[in-house]
Amino acid sequence: MTDCIDHGQKGSKFGYGSTTVTEDGVRRRTSLHRATYCKHKSCKLSQIAGFVVMHTCDNPRCINPEHLKLGTGLDNIVDRQVKGRNYTKLTREQVVFIKEKYKPYDRAFGSAA
């Protein structure tokens, strides 16, 4: 794989760069990796609406077109899990417990204050 190309911006709290793109006379803000993908593939942002541009290098600062691929939200989730980057804070068992047992405004689940 070729090296990552850093976008050189401060970036969002997750590291993504942003830019303004004009399409069909309309200006809008978008992530830099989405704009780079469209420029490299000669497509419009509107054509990839509903899809995500995934980083095969897992580096949100990267704008190397060779590292970008189009996918669905589910593709992105599966890719993250396969690569061991699952950011959940609760275990599956905790989620099941909460869904089965939690009762809003019940003192058993409230704070002591």
PDB file of C-alpha atoms in Angstrom, residues 7-55:
ATOM      1  CA  HIS A   7      -4.616  16.714   4.648  1.00  0.00           C
ATOM      2  CA  GLY A   8      -2.530  19.261   6.587  1.00  0.00           C
ATOM      3  CA  GLN A   9      -5.488  20.891   8.341  1.00  0.00           C
ATOM      4  CA  LYS A  10      -6.211  21.068  12.057  1.00  0.00           C
ATOM      5  CA  GLY A  11      -9.088  18.708  11.387  1.00  0.00           C
ATOM      6  CA  SER A  12     -12.201  17.831  13.343  1.00  0.00           C
ATOM      7  CA  LYS A  13     -12.037  16.201  16.759  1.00  0.00           C
ATOM      8  CA  PHE A  14     -11.887  12.888  14.874  1.00  0.00           C
ATOM      9  CA  GLY A  15      -9.142  14.116  12.516  1.00  0.00           C
ATOM     10  CA  TYR A  16     -11.162  14.651   9.321  1.00  0.00           C
ATOM     11  CA  GLY A  17     -10.397  17.689   7.159  1.00  0.00           C
ATOM     12  CA  SER A  18     -13.125  19.738   5.509  1.00  0.00           C
ATOM     13  CA  THR A  19     -13.544  21.862   2.406  1.00  0.00           C
ATOM     14  CA  THR A  20     -16.135  23.774   0.427  1.00  0.00           C
ATOM     15  CA  VAL A  21     -17.271  22.314  -2.890  1.00  0.00           C
ATOM     16  CA  THR A  22     -19.411  23.946  -5.569  1.00  0.00           C
ATOM     17  CA  GLU A  23     -21.632  21.566  -7.545  1.00  0.00           C
ATOM     18  CA  ASP A  24     -24.304  22.710  -9.987  1.00  0.00           C
ATOM     19  CA  GLY A  25     -23.931  26.264  -8.681  1.00  0.00           C
ATOM     20  CA  VAL A  26     -24.455  25.272  -5.031  1.00  0.00           C
ATOM     21  CA  ARG A  27     -21.668  25.643  -2.461  1.00  0.00           C
ATOM     22  CA  ARG A  28     -21.537  23.286   0.501  1.00  0.00           C
ATOM     23  CA  ARG A  29     -19.147  22.064   3.175  1.00  0.00           C
ATOM     24  CA  THR A  30     -18.050  18.461   3.059  1.00  0.00           C
ATOM     25  CA  SER A  31     -15.299  16.279   4.403  1.00  0.00           C
ATOM     26  CA  LEU A  32     -12.057  16.508   2.483  1.00  0.00           C
ATOM     27  CA  HIS A  33     -11.790  12.765   1.937  1.00  0.00           C
ATOM     28  CA  ARG A  34     -15.268  12.721   0.300  1.00  0.00           C
ATOM     29  CA  ALA A  35     -14.287  15.596  -1.989  1.00  0.00           C
ATOM     30  CA  THR A  36     -10.991  13.857  -2.840  1.00  0.00           C
ATOM     31  CA  TYR A  37     -12.799  10.595  -3.618  1.00  0.00           C
ATOM     32  CA  CYS A  38     -15.212  12.372  -5.973  1.00  0.00           C
ATOM     33  CA  LYS A  39     -12.442  14.282  -7.729  1.00  0.00           C
ATOM     34  CA  HIS A  40     -10.417  11.094  -8.243  1.00  0.00           C
ATOM     35  CA  LYS A  41     -13.449   9.094  -9.460  1.00  0.00           C
ATOM     36  CA  SER A  42     -14.870  11.992 -11.537  1.00  0.00           C
ATOM     37  CA  CYS A  43     -18.214  11.900  -9.768  1.00  0.00           C
ATOM     38  CA  LYS A  44     -20.347  14.397  -7.873  1.00  0.00           C
ATOM     39  CA  LEU A  45     -21.020  14.392  -4.144  1.00  0.00           C
ATOM     40  CA  SER A  46     -24.706  14.045  -4.934  1.00  0.00           C
ATOM     41  CA  GLN A  47     -23.942  10.743  -6.680  1.00  0.00           C
ATOM     42  CA  ILE A  48     -22.476   9.241  -3.521  1.00  0.00           C
ATOM     43  CA  ALA A  49     -25.162  10.569  -1.170  1.00  0.00           C
ATOM     44  CA  GLY A  50     -26.181   7.850   1.272  1.00  0.00           C
ATOM     45  CA  PHE A  51     -22.779   6.164   1.065  1.00  0.00           C
ATOM     46  CA  VAL A  52     -19.673   6.561   3.192  1.00  0.00           C
ATOM     47  CA  VAL A  53     -16.130   7.008   1.923  1.00  0.00           C
ATOM     48  CA  MET A  54     -14.062   4.558   3.920  1.00  0.00           C
ATOM     49  CA  HIS A  55     -10.326   4.704   4.648  1.00  0.00           C
TER      50      HIS A  55
END
